């Protein structure tokens, strides 16, 4: 399928548009979205791949220098008994432990940053006041419908806060809309996966073919780009 076909399809098929945003934000920008408005911000929404864990396997070569003459044990003057003069496994394990500790510190800081940002967004969302019985307009409904049908019918509170901010409706209304919609038509499969900070989120299965790692920033990016696209449609 050509890029022109994908671009045309994305205006009517939200799922294909999500694929463009999640997998190739640069192409989305080049297809007509104002790069000044979205450029640097959108390109940061796709999370980087996680680093693979260190390999603790130690290769043993077949040369006489490496395997034919084992190092004799030496008696230690300390209370620890015996030890080898050098232990590659011990050295490798030490490096692995340091790497894991560093990864844990990075994850802890990431979680703290995300929670702080969520508190800011919650404060903003709670300032939005709309009447409980006031109907949503066509653009607001299109975003709610897209999230429910294409992403998840069980958005987390953090994601509902983002929806409320983007469509400018009260958080209570957004929560009620998803609750009522699930009562009316609880159809379609969902899968549970861990988010970028280890929280469990429920998504529509096709999304895993588009992106394996989902986060608040990626979800917000999709919301804002889709909102921009439908509000500036010719």
JSON list of C-alpha atoms in Angstrom, two decimals:
[
{"chain": "A", "resi": 1, "resn": "UNK", "atom": "CA", "xyz": [0.00, 0.00, 0.00]},
{"chain": "A", "resi": 2, "resn": "UNK", "atom": "CA", "xyz": [1.40, 3.39, -0.94]},
{"chain": "A", "resi": 3, "resn": "UNK", "atom": "CA", "xyz": [1.89, 6.18, 1.58]},
{"chain": "A", "resi": 4, "resn": "UNK", "atom": "CA", "xyz": [-0.78, 8.20, -0.26]},
{"chain": "A", "resi": 5, "resn": "UNK", "atom": "CA", "xyz": [-3.30, 5.39, 0.28]},
{"chain": "A", "resi": 6, "resn": "UNK", "atom": "CA", "xyz": [-2.42, 5.15, 3.96]},
{"chain": "A", "resi": 7, "resn": "UNK", "atom": "CA", "xyz": [-2.80, 8.89, 4.36]},
{"chain": "A", "resi": 8, "resn": "UNK", "atom": "CA", "xyz": [-6.26, 8.86, 2.76]},
{"chain": "A", "resi": 9, "resn": "UNK", "atom": "CA", "xyz": [-7.36, 5.85, 4.76]},
{"chain": "A", "resi": 10, "resn": "UNK", "atom": "CA", "xyz": [-6.30, 7.44, 8.02]},
{"chain": "A", "resi": 11, "resn": "UNK", "atom": "CA", "xyz": [-8.93, 10.16, 7.67]},
{"chain": "A", "resi": 12, "resn": "UNK", "atom": "CA", "xyz": [-11.68, 7.55, 7.83]},
{"chain": "A", "resi": 13, "resn": "UNK", "atom": "CA", "xyz": [-9.96, 4.70, 9.66]},
{"chain": "A", "resi": 14, "resn": "UNK", "atom": "CA", "xyz": [-8.75, 5.76, 13.14]},
{"chain": "A", "resi": 15, "resn": "UNK", "atom": "CA", "xyz": [-6.89, 2.49, 13.65]},
{"chain": "A", "resi": 16, "resn": "UNK", "atom": "CA", "xyz": [-4.71, 3.05, 10.57]},
{"chain": "A", "resi": 17, "resn": "UNK", "atom": "CA", "xyz": [-4.09, 6.61, 11.69]},
{"chain": "A", "resi": 18, "resn": "UNK", "atom": "CA", "xyz": [-2.99, 5.30, 15.09]},
{"chain": "A", "resi": 19, "resn": "UNK", "atom": "CA", "xyz": [-0.51, 3.07, 13.29]},
{"chain": "A", "resi": 20, "resn": "UNK", "atom": "CA", "xyz": [0.96, 6.11, 11.54]},
{"chain": "A", "resi": 21, "resn": "UNK", "atom": "CA", "xyz": [1.32, 8.02, 14.80]},
{"chain": "A", "resi": 22, "resn": "UNK", "atom": "CA", "xyz": [2.68, 5.13, 16.87]},
{"chain": "A", "resi": 23, "resn": "UNK", "atom": "CA", "xyz": [5.11, 3.73, 14.32]},
{"chain": "A", "resi": 24, "resn": "UNK", "atom": "CA", "xyz": [6.16, 6.63, 12.12]},
{"chain": "A", "resi": 25, "resn": "UNK", "atom": "CA", "xyz": [5.47, 10.09, 13.58]},
{"chain": "A", "resi": 26, "resn": "UNK", "atom": "CA", "xyz": [7.82, 11.69, 11.04]},
{"chain": "A", "resi": 27, "resn": "UNK", "atom": "CA", "xyz": [5.60, 10.47, 8.21]},
{"chain": "A", "resi": 28, "resn": "UNK", "atom": "CA", "xyz": [2.54, 11.87, 10.02]},
{"chain": "A", "resi": 29, "resn": "UNK", "atom": "CA", "xyz": [4.21, 15.26, 10.18]},
{"chain": "A", "resi": 30, "resn": "UNK", "atom": "CA", "xyz": [5.17, 15.13, 6.50]},
{"chain": "A", "resi": 31, "resn": "UNK", "atom": "CA", "xyz": [1.57, 14.34, 5.49]},
{"chain": "A", "resi": 32, "resn": "UNK", "atom": "CA", "xyz": [0.28, 17.77, 6.33]},
{"chain": "A", "resi": 33, "resn": "UNK", "atom": "CA", "xyz": [0.22, 18.27, 10.11]},
{"chain": "A", "resi": 34, "resn": "UNK", "atom": "CA", "xyz": [1.74, 21.56, 11.20]},
{"chain": "A", "resi": 35, "resn": "UNK", "atom": "CA", "xyz": [5.28, 20.66, 12.28]},
{"chain": "A", "resi": 36, "resn": "UNK", "atom": "CA", "xyz": [5.56, 23.90, 14.24]},
{"chain": "A", "resi": 37, "resn": "UNK", "atom": "CA", "xyz": [2.55, 22.87, 16.32]},
{"chain": "A", "resi": 38, "resn": "UNK", "atom": "CA", "xyz": [3.45, 19.22, 16.83]},
{"chain": "A", "resi": 39, "resn": "UNK", "atom": "CA", "xyz": [7.02, 18.60, 15.68]},
{"chain": "A", "resi": 40, "resn": "UNK", "atom": "CA", "xyz": [9.35, 18.27, 18.64]},
{"chain": "A", "resi": 41, "resn": "UNK", "atom": "CA", "xyz": [6.55, 17.29, 21.02]},
{"chain": "A", "resi": 42, "resn": "UNK", "atom": "CA", "xyz": [5.07, 14.47, 18.92]},
{"chain": "A", "resi": 43, "resn": "UNK", "atom": "CA", "xyz": [8.42, 12.87, 18.10]},
{"chain": "A", "resi": 44, "resn": "UNK", "atom": "CA", "xyz": [8.96, 12.28, 21.83]},
{"chain": "A", "resi": 45, "resn": "UNK", "atom": "CA", "xyz": [5.74, 10.29, 22.32]},
{"chain": "A", "resi": 46, "resn": "UNK", "atom": "CA", "xyz": [6.98, 6.96, 20.98]},
{"chain": "A", "resi": 47, "resn": "UNK", "atom": "CA", "xyz": [8.85, 5.26, 23.85]},
{"chain": "A", "resi": 48, "resn": "UNK", "atom": "CA", "xyz": [12.35, 3.91, 23.23]},
{"chain": "A", "resi": 49, "resn": "UNK", "atom": "CA", "xyz": [12.96, 0.19, 23.22]},
{"chain": "A", "resi": 50, "resn": "UNK", "atom": "CA", "xyz": [13.89, -1.24, 26.57]},
{"chain": "A", "resi": 51, "resn": "UNK", "atom": "CA", "xyz": [17.45, -2.42, 27.04]},
{"chain": "A", "resi": 52, "resn": "UNK", "atom": "CA", "xyz": [17.95, -6.15, 27.02]},
{"chain": "A", "resi": 53, "resn": "UNK", "atom": "CA", "xyz": [19.16, -7.68, 30.29]},
{"chain": "A", "resi": 54, "resn": "UNK", "atom": "CA", "xyz": [22.90, -8.35, 30.47]},
{"chain": "A", "resi": 55, "resn": "UNK", "atom": "CA", "xyz": [24.12, -11.72, 29.27]},
{"chain": "A", "resi": 56, "resn": "UNK", "atom": "CA", "xyz": [25.62, -13.66, 32.17]},
{"chain": "A", "resi": 57, "resn": "UNK", "atom": "CA", "xyz": [26.80, -16.56, 29.98]},
{"chain": "A", "resi": 58, "resn": "UNK", "atom": "CA", "xyz": [30.59, -16.93, 29.99]},
{"chain": "A", "resi": 59, "resn": "UNK", "atom": "CA", "xyz": [32.11, -18.47, 26.90]},
{"chain": "A", "resi": 60, "resn": "UNK", "atom": "CA", "xyz": [34.88, -20.99, 27.43]},
{"chain": "A", "resi": 61, "resn": "UNK", "atom": "CA", "xyz": [37.22, -21.23, 24.46]},
{"chain": "A", "resi": 62, "resn": "UNK", "atom": "CA", "xyz": [39.01, -24.36, 23.33]},
{"chain": "A", "resi": 63, "resn": "UNK", "atom": "CA", "xyz": [42.56, -22.99, 23.55]},
{"chain": "A", "resi": 64, "resn": "UNK", "atom": "CA", "xyz": [44.99, -24.54, 25.98]},
{"chain": "A", "resi": 65, "resn": "UNK", "atom": "CA", "xyz": [45.47, -21.21, 27.70]},
{"chain": "A", "resi": 66, "resn": "UNK", "atom": "CA", "xyz": [41.79, -20.89, 28.63]},
{"chain": "A", "resi": 67, "resn": "UNK", "atom": "CA", "xyz": [40.60, -24.34, 29.64]},
{"chain": "A", "resi": 68, "resn": "UNK", "atom": "CA", "xyz": [43.34, -26.95, 29.99]},
{"chain": "A", "resi": 69, "resn": "UNK", "atom": "CA", "xyz": [45.05, -25.58, 33.10]},
{"chain": "A", "resi": 70, "resn": "UNK", "atom": "CA", "xyz": [42.60, -24.66, 35.85]},
{"chain": "A", "resi": 71, "resn": "UNK", "atom": "CA", "xyz": [43.79, -22.11, 38.36]},
{"chain": "A", "resi": 72, "resn": "UNK", "atom": "CA", "xyz": [44.71, -23.83, 41.66]},
{"chain": "A", "resi": 73, "resn": "UNK", "atom": "CA", "xyz": [42.83, -22.82, 44.76]},
{"chain": "A", "resi": 74, "resn": "UNK", "atom": "CA", "xyz": [44.73, -20.66, 47.20]},
{"chain": "A", "resi": 75, "resn": "UNK", "atom": "CA", "xyz": [44.29, -20.68, 50.93]},
{"chain": "A", "resi": 76, "resn": "UNK", "atom": "CA", "xyz": [43.24, -17.33, 52.24]},
{"chain": "A", "resi": 77, "resn": "UNK", "atom": "CA", "xyz": [44.51, -15.86, 55.45]},
{"chain": "A", "resi": 78, "resn": "UNK", "atom": "CA", "xyz": [41.05, -14.45, 56.08]},
{"chain": "A", "resi": 79, "resn": "UNK", "atom": "CA", "xyz": [38.16, -16.29, 57.67]},
{"chain": "A", "resi": 80, "resn": "UNK", "atom": "CA", "xyz": [36.51, -16.82, 54.29]},
{"chain": "A", "resi": 81, "resn": "UNK", "atom": "CA", "xyz": [38.52, -19.97, 53.58]},
{"chain": "A", "resi": 82, "resn": "UNK", "atom": "CA", "xyz": [39.43, -20.49, 49.93]},
{"chain": "A", "resi": 83, "resn": "UNK", "atom": "CA", "xyz": [39.07, -18.30, 46.88]},
{"chain": "A", "resi": 84, "resn": "UNK", "atom": "CA", "xyz": [40.25, -18.06, 43.31]},
{"chain": "A", "resi": 85, "resn": "UNK", "atom": "CA", "xyz": [42.72, -15.40, 42.28]},
{"chain": "A", "resi": 86, "resn": "UNK", "atom": "CA", "xyz": [40.30, -14.05, 39.63]},
{"chain": "A", "resi": 87, "resn": "UNK", "atom": "CA", "xyz": [36.66, -14.90, 39.03]},
{"chain": "A", "resi": 88, "resn": "UNK", "atom": "CA", "xyz": [35.15, -13.80, 35.69]},
{"chain": "A", "resi": 89, "resn": "UNK", "atom": "CA", "xyz": [31.73, -14.87, 36.93]},
{"chain": "A", "resi": 90, "resn": "UNK", "atom": "CA", "xyz": [32.06, -12.72, 40.02]},
{"chain": "A", "resi": 91, "resn": "UNK", "atom": "CA", "xyz": [33.16, -9.74, 37.92]},
{"chain": "A", "resi": 92, "resn": "UNK", "atom": "CA", "xyz": [30.31, -10.24, 35.47]},
{"chain": "A", "resi": 93, "resn": "UNK", "atom": "CA", "xyz": [27.80, -10.62, 38.28]},
{"chain": "A", "resi": 94, "resn": "UNK", "atom": "CA", "xyz": [29.05, -7.42, 39.89]},
{"chain": "A", "resi": 95, "resn": "UNK", "atom": "CA", "xyz": [28.57, -5.51, 36.63]},
{"chain": "A", "resi": 96, "resn": "UNK", "atom": "CA", "xyz": [25.10, -7.01, 36.24]},
{"chain": "A", "resi": 97, "resn": "UNK", "atom": "CA", "xyz": [24.14, -5.99, 39.77]},
{"chain": "A", "resi": 98, "resn": "UNK", "atom": "CA", "xyz": [25.28, -2.42, 39.15]},
{"chain": "A", "resi": 99, "resn": "UNK", "atom": "CA", "xyz": [23.29, -2.33, 35.90]},
{"chain": "A", "resi": 100, "resn": "UNK", "atom": "CA", "xyz": [20.14, -3.57, 37.63]},
{"chain": "A", "resi": 101, "resn": "UNK", "atom": "CA", "xyz": [20.52, -1.03, 40.43]},
{"chain": "A", "resi": 102, "resn": "UNK", "atom": "CA", "xyz": [20.93, 1.75, 37.89]},
{"chain": "A", "resi": 103, "resn": "UNK", "atom": "CA", "xyz": [17.87, 0.52, 35.97]},
{"chain": "A", "resi": 104, "resn": "UNK", "atom": "CA", "xyz": [15.85, 0.44, 39.20]},
{"chain": "A", "resi": 105, "resn": "UNK", "atom": "CA", "xyz": [16.86, 4.03, 40.00]},
{"chain": "A", "resi": 106, "resn": "UNK", "atom": "CA", "xyz": [15.93, 5.17, 36.49]},
{"chain": "A", "resi": 107, "resn": "UNK", "atom": "CA", "xyz": [12.53, 3.44, 36.72]},
{"chain": "A", "resi": 108, "resn": "UNK", "atom": "CA", "xyz": [11.91, 4.95, 40.15]},
{"chain": "A", "resi": 109, "resn": "UNK", "atom": "CA", "xyz": [12.66, 8.44, 38.85]},
{"chain": "A", "resi": 110, "resn": "UNK", "atom": "CA", "xyz": [10.49, 7.86, 35.78]},
{"chain": "A", "resi": 111, "resn": "UNK", "atom": "CA", "xyz": [7.57, 6.80, 37.96]},
{"chain": "A", "resi": 112, "resn": "UNK", "atom": "CA", "xyz": [8.02, 9.85, 40.18]},
{"chain": "A", "resi": 113, "resn": "UNK", "atom": "CA", "xyz": [8.08, 12.17, 37.16]},
{"chain": "A", "resi": 114, "resn": "UNK", "atom": "CA", "xyz": [4.96, 10.58, 35.65]},
{"chain": "A", "resi": 115, "resn": "UNK", "atom": "CA", "xyz": [3.05, 10.79, 38.95]},
{"chain": "A", "resi": 116, "resn": "UNK", "atom": "CA", "xyz": [3.98, 14.46, 39.30]},
{"chain": "A", "resi": 117, "resn": "UNK", "atom": "CA", "xyz": [2.77, 15.14, 35.76]},
{"chain": "A", "resi": 118, "resn": "UNK", "atom": "CA", "xyz": [-0.45, 13.24, 36.44]},
{"chain": "A", "resi": 119, "resn": "UNK", "atom": "CA", "xyz": [-1.13, 15.44, 39.47]},
{"chain": "A", "resi": 120, "resn": "UNK", "atom": "CA", "xyz": [-0.72, 18.53, 37.30]},
{"chain": "A", "resi": 121, "resn": "UNK", "atom": "CA", "xyz": [-3.11, 17.15, 34.68]},
{"chain": "A", "resi": 122, "resn": "UNK", "atom": "CA", "xyz": [-5.64, 16.17, 37.34]},
{"chain": "A", "resi": 123, "resn": "UNK", "atom": "CA", "xyz": [-5.59, 19.72, 38.70]},
{"chain": "A", "resi": 124, "resn": "UNK", "atom": "CA", "xyz": [-6.24, 21.05, 35.19]},
{"chain": "A", "resi": 125, "resn": "UNK", "atom": "CA", "xyz": [-9.02, 18.54, 34.50]},
{"chain": "A", "resi": 126, "resn": "UNK", "atom": "CA", "xyz": [-10.86, 19.35, 37.74]},
{"chain": "A", "resi": 127, "resn": "UNK", "atom": "CA", "xyz": [-11.03, 23.00, 36.69]},
{"chain": "A", "resi": 128, "resn": "UNK", "atom": "CA", "xyz": [-13.14, 22.08, 33.64]},
{"chain": "A", "resi": 129, "resn": "UNK", "atom": "CA", "xyz": [-16.80, 22.57, 34.50]},
{"chain": "A", "resi": 130, "resn": "UNK", "atom": "CA", "xyz": [-19.52, 21.37, 32.14]},
{"chain": "A", "resi": 131, "resn": "UNK", "atom": "CA", "xyz": [-23.13, 20.46, 32.82]},
{"chain": "A", "resi": 132, "resn": "UNK", "atom": "CA", "xyz": [-23.66, 16.77, 33.53]},
{"chain": "A", "resi": 133, "resn": "UNK", "atom": "CA", "xyz": [-26.57, 16.51, 31.10]},
{"chain": "A", "resi": 134, "resn": "UNK", "atom": "CA", "xyz": [-25.08, 18.62, 28.32]},
{"chain": "A", "resi": 135, "resn": "UNK", "atom": "CA", "xyz": [-24.51, 16.63, 25.11]},
{"chain": "A", "resi": 136, "resn": "UNK", "atom": "CA", "xyz": [-21.10, 16.31, 23.53]},
{"chain": "A", "resi": 137, "resn": "UNK", "atom": "CA", "xyz": [-20.55, 17.81, 20.10]},
{"chain": "A", "resi": 138, "resn": "UNK", "atom": "CA", "xyz": [-19.59, 15.79, 17.03]},
{"chain": "A", "resi": 139, "resn": "UNK", "atom": "CA", "xyz": [-15.85, 16.27, 17.46]},
{"chain": "A", "resi": 140, "resn": "UNK", "atom": "CA", "xyz": [-15.91, 15.34, 21.14]},
{"chain": "A", "resi": 141, "resn": "UNK", "atom": "CA", "xyz": [-18.00, 12.28, 20.39]},
{"chain": "A", "resi": 142, "resn": "UNK", "atom": "CA", "xyz": [-15.62, 11.22, 17.60]},
{"chain": "A", "resi": 143, "resn": "UNK", "atom": "CA", "xyz": [-12.70, 11.17, 20.03]},
{"chain": "A", "resi": 144, "resn": "UNK", "atom": "CA", "xyz": [-14.63, 9.29, 22.72]},
{"chain": "A", "resi": 145, "resn": "UNK", "atom": "CA", "xyz": [-15.81, 6.80, 20.11]},
{"chain": "A", "resi": 146, "resn": "UNK", "atom": "CA", "xyz": [-12.31, 6.34, 18.70]},
{"chain": "A", "resi": 147, "resn": "UNK", "atom": "CA", "xyz": [-10.82, 5.63, 22.14]},
{"chain": "A", "resi": 148, "resn": "UNK", "atom": "CA", "xyz": [-13.59, 3.19, 23.03]},
{"chain": "A", "resi": 149, "resn": "UNK", "atom": "CA", "xyz": [-13.63, 1.29, 19.72]},
{"chain": "A", "resi": 150, "resn": "UNK", "atom": "CA", "xyz": [-9.97, 1.41, 18.74]},
{"chain": "A", "resi": 151, "resn": "UNK", "atom": "CA", "xyz": [-7.93, 1.68, 21.95]},
{"chain": "A", "resi": 152, "resn": "UNK", "atom": "CA", "xyz": [-9.76, 0.59, 25.09]},
{"chain": "A", "resi": 153, "resn": "UNK", "atom": "CA", "xyz": [-13.15, 0.53, 26.73]},
{"chain": "A", "resi": 154, "resn": "UNK", "atom": "CA", "xyz": [-11.38, 0.53, 30.11]},
{"chain": "A", "resi": 155, "resn": "UNK", "atom": "CA", "xyz": [-9.19, 3.66, 30.10]},
{"chain": "A", "resi": 156, "resn": "UNK", "atom": "CA", "xyz": [-7.30, 4.27, 33.32]},
{"chain": "A", "resi": 157, "resn": "UNK", "atom": "CA", "xyz": [-8.12, 7.35, 35.36]},
{"chain": "A", "resi": 158, "resn": "UNK", "atom": "CA", "xyz": [-4.94, 9.00, 34.09]},
{"chain": "A", "resi": 159, "resn": "UNK", "atom": "CA", "xyz": [-6.06, 8.44, 30.50]},
{"chain": "A", "resi": 160, "resn": "UNK", "atom": "CA", "xyz": [-9.59, 9.71, 31.21]},
{"chain": "A", "resi": 161, "resn": "UNK", "atom": "CA", "xyz": [-8.02, 12.86, 32.66]},
{"chain": "A", "resi": 162, "resn": "UNK", "atom": "CA", "xyz": [-6.19, 13.35, 29.35]},
{"chain": "A", "resi": 163, "resn": "UNK", "atom": "CA", "xyz": [-9.41, 12.78, 27.40]},
{"chain": "A", "resi": 164, "resn": "UNK", "atom": "CA", "xyz": [-11.23, 15.37, 29.54]},
{"chain": "A", "resi": 165, "resn": "UNK", "atom": "CA", "xyz": [-8.51, 17.95, 28.90]},
{"chain": "A", "resi": 166, "resn": "UNK", "atom": "CA", "xyz": [-8.32, 17.34, 25.15]},
{"chain": "A", "resi": 167, "resn": "UNK", "atom": "CA", "xyz": [-12.08, 17.45, 24.50]},
{"chain": "A", "resi": 168, "resn": "UNK", "atom": "CA", "xyz": [-12.69, 20.01, 27.28]},
{"chain": "A", "resi": 169, "resn": "UNK", "atom": "CA", "xyz": [-15.37, 18.13, 29.16]},
{"chain": "A", "resi": 170, "resn": "UNK", "atom": "CA", "xyz": [-15.56, 17.50, 32.90]},
{"chain": "A", "resi": 171, "resn": "UNK", "atom": "CA", "xyz": [-13.79, 14.41, 34.19]},
{"chain": "A", "resi": 172, "resn": "UNK", "atom": "CA", "xyz": [-17.07, 13.22, 35.70]},
{"chain": "A", "resi": 173, "resn": "UNK", "atom": "CA", "xyz": [-18.75, 13.35, 32.29]},
{"chain": "A", "resi": 174, "resn": "UNK", "atom": "CA", "xyz": [-15.94, 11.39, 30.66]},
{"chain": "A", "resi": 175, "resn": "UNK", "atom": "CA", "xyz": [-16.11, 8.70, 33.35]},
{"chain": "A", "resi": 176, "resn": "UNK", "atom": "CA", "xyz": [-19.90, 8.49, 33.04]},
{"chain": "A", "resi": 177, "resn": "UNK", "atom": "CA", "xyz": [-19.71, 8.23, 29.25]},
{"chain": "A", "resi": 178, "resn": "UNK", "atom": "CA", "xyz": [-17.40, 5.19, 29.35]},
{"chain": "A", "resi": 179, "resn": "UNK", "atom": "CA", "xyz": [-19.42, 3.57, 32.12]},
{"chain": "A", "resi": 180, "resn": "UNK", "atom": "CA", "xyz": [-22.70, 4.03, 30.23]},
{"chain": "A", "resi": 181, "resn": "UNK", "atom": "CA", "xyz": [-21.15, 2.85, 26.98]},
{"chain": "A", "resi": 182, "resn": "UNK", "atom": "CA", "xyz": [-19.91, -0.38, 28.59]},
{"chain": "A", "resi": 183, "resn": "UNK", "atom": "CA", "xyz": [-23.40, -1.05, 29.89]},
{"chain": "A", "resi": 184, "resn": "UNK", "atom": "CA", "xyz": [-24.91, -0.51, 26.44]},
{"chain": "A", "resi": 185, "resn": "UNK", "atom": "CA", "xyz": [-22.39, -2.48, 24.38]},
{"chain": "A", "resi": 186, "resn": "UNK", "atom": "CA", "xyz": [-19.67, -4.34, 26.20]},
{"chain": "A", "resi": 187, "resn": "UNK", "atom": "CA", "xyz": [-18.33, -5.97, 23.05]},
{"chain": "A", "resi": 188, "resn": "UNK", "atom": "CA", "xyz": [-14.89, -6.77, 21.77]},
{"chain": "A", "resi": 189, "resn": "UNK", "atom": "CA", "xyz": [-11.86, -8.38, 23.32]},
{"chain": "A", "resi": 190, "resn": "UNK", "atom": "CA", "xyz": [-9.29, -6.73, 25.55]},
{"chain": "A", "resi": 191, "resn": "UNK", "atom": "CA", "xyz": [-5.82, -7.81, 26.62]},
{"chain": "A", "resi": 192, "resn": "UNK", "atom": "CA", "xyz": [-3.92, -6.76, 29.73]},
{"chain": "A", "resi": 193, "resn": "UNK", "atom": "CA", "xyz": [-0.32, -5.62, 29.33]},
{"chain": "A", "resi": 194, "resn": "UNK", "atom": "CA", "xyz": [2.18, -3.72, 31.50]},
{"chain": "A", "resi": 195, "resn": "UNK", "atom": "CA", "xyz": [2.71, -0.05, 30.76]},
{"chain": "A", "resi": 196, "resn": "UNK", "atom": "CA", "xyz": [6.10, 1.63, 30.53]},
{"chain": "A", "resi": 197, "resn": "UNK", "atom": "CA", "xyz": [6.20, 1.95, 34.34]},
{"chain": "A", "resi": 198, "resn": "UNK", "atom": "CA", "xyz": [4.80, -1.47, 35.16]},
{"chain": "A", "resi": 199, "resn": "UNK", "atom": "CA", "xyz": [1.12, -0.59, 35.61]},
{"chain": "A", "resi": 200, "resn": "UNK", "atom": "CA", "xyz": [-1.42, -2.92, 34.07]},
{"chain": "A", "resi": 201, "resn": "UNK", "atom": "CA", "xyz": [-3.53, -1.48, 31.26]},
{"chain": "A", "resi": 202, "resn": "UNK", "atom": "CA", "xyz": [-6.26, -3.05, 29.13]},
{"chain": "A", "resi": 203, "resn": "UNK", "atom": "CA", "xyz": [-6.17, -2.52, 25.37]},
{"chain": "A", "resi": 204, "resn": "UNK", "atom": "CA", "xyz": [-7.80, -3.75, 22.19]},
{"chain": "A", "resi": 205, "resn": "UNK", "atom": "CA", "xyz": [-5.69, -6.66, 20.81]},
{"chain": "A", "resi": 206, "resn": "UNK", "atom": "CA", "xyz": [-4.99, -5.04, 17.37]},
{"chain": "A", "resi": 207, "resn": "UNK", "atom": "CA", "xyz": [-3.05, -2.26, 19.10]},
{"chain": "A", "resi": 208, "resn": "UNK", "atom": "CA", "xyz": [-0.29, -4.68, 20.05]},
{"chain": "A", "resi": 209, "resn": "UNK", "atom": "CA", "xyz": [0.48, -5.05, 16.33]},
{"chain": "A", "resi": 210, "resn": "UNK", "atom": "CA", "xyz": [1.01, -1.29, 16.17]},
{"chain": "A", "resi": 211, "resn": "UNK", "atom": "CA", "xyz": [3.05, -0.72, 19.32]},
{"chain": "A", "resi": 212, "resn": "UNK", "atom": "CA", "xyz": [4.13, -3.05, 22.13]},
{"chain": "A", "resi": 213, "resn": "UNK", "atom": "CA", "xyz": [4.82, -0.36, 24.74]},
{"chain": "A", "resi": 214, "resn": "UNK", "atom": "CA", "xyz": [2.07, 2.06, 25.75]},
{"chain": "A", "resi": 215, "resn": "UNK", "atom": "CA", "xyz": [2.39, 5.07, 28.01]},
{"chain": "A", "resi": 216, "resn": "UNK", "atom": "CA", "xyz": [0.58, 8.24, 29.06]},
{"chain": "A", "resi": 217, "resn": "UNK", "atom": "CA", "xyz": [2.66, 10.30, 26.63]},
{"chain": "A", "resi": 218, "resn": "UNK", "atom": "CA", "xyz": [1.89, 8.05, 23.66]},
{"chain": "A", "resi": 219, "resn": "UNK", "atom": "CA", "xyz": [-1.83, 8.06, 24.45]},
{"chain": "A", "resi": 220, "resn": "UNK", "atom": "CA", "xyz": [-1.81, 11.84, 24.85]},
{"chain": "A", "resi": 221, "resn": "UNK", "atom": "CA", "xyz": [0.01, 12.21, 21.54]},
{"chain": "A", "resi": 222, "resn": "UNK", "atom": "CA", "xyz": [-2.59, 10.13, 19.73]},
{"chain": "A", "resi": 223, "resn": "UNK", "atom": "CA", "xyz": [-5.44, 12.10, 21.33]},
{"chain": "A", "resi": 224, "resn": "UNK", "atom": "CA", "xyz": [-4.00, 15.49, 20.43]},
{"chain": "A", "resi": 225, "resn": "UNK", "atom": "CA", "xyz": [-3.06, 14.61, 16.87]},
{"chain": "A", "resi": 226, "resn": "UNK", "atom": "CA", "xyz": [-6.44, 12.99, 16.21]},
{"chain": "A", "resi": 227, "resn": "UNK", "atom": "CA", "xyz": [-8.22, 15.98, 17.76]},
{"chain": "A", "resi": 228, "resn": "UNK", "atom": "CA", "xyz": [-6.18, 18.34, 15.58]},
{"chain": "A", "resi": 229, "resn": "UNK", "atom": "CA", "xyz": [-6.91, 16.27, 12.48]},
{"chain": "A", "resi": 230, "resn": "UNK", "atom": "CA", "xyz": [-10.69, 16.18, 12.93]},
{"chain": "A", "resi": 231, "resn": "UNK", "atom": "CA", "xyz": [-11.00, 19.82, 14.00]},
{"chain": "A", "resi": 232, "resn": "UNK", "atom": "CA", "xyz": [-8.97, 21.02, 11.00]},
{"chain": "A", "resi": 233, "resn": "UNK", "atom": "CA", "xyz": [-10.51, 18.68, 8.44]},
{"chain": "A", "resi": 234, "resn": "UNK", "atom": "CA", "xyz": [-11.51, 20.50, 5.22]}
]
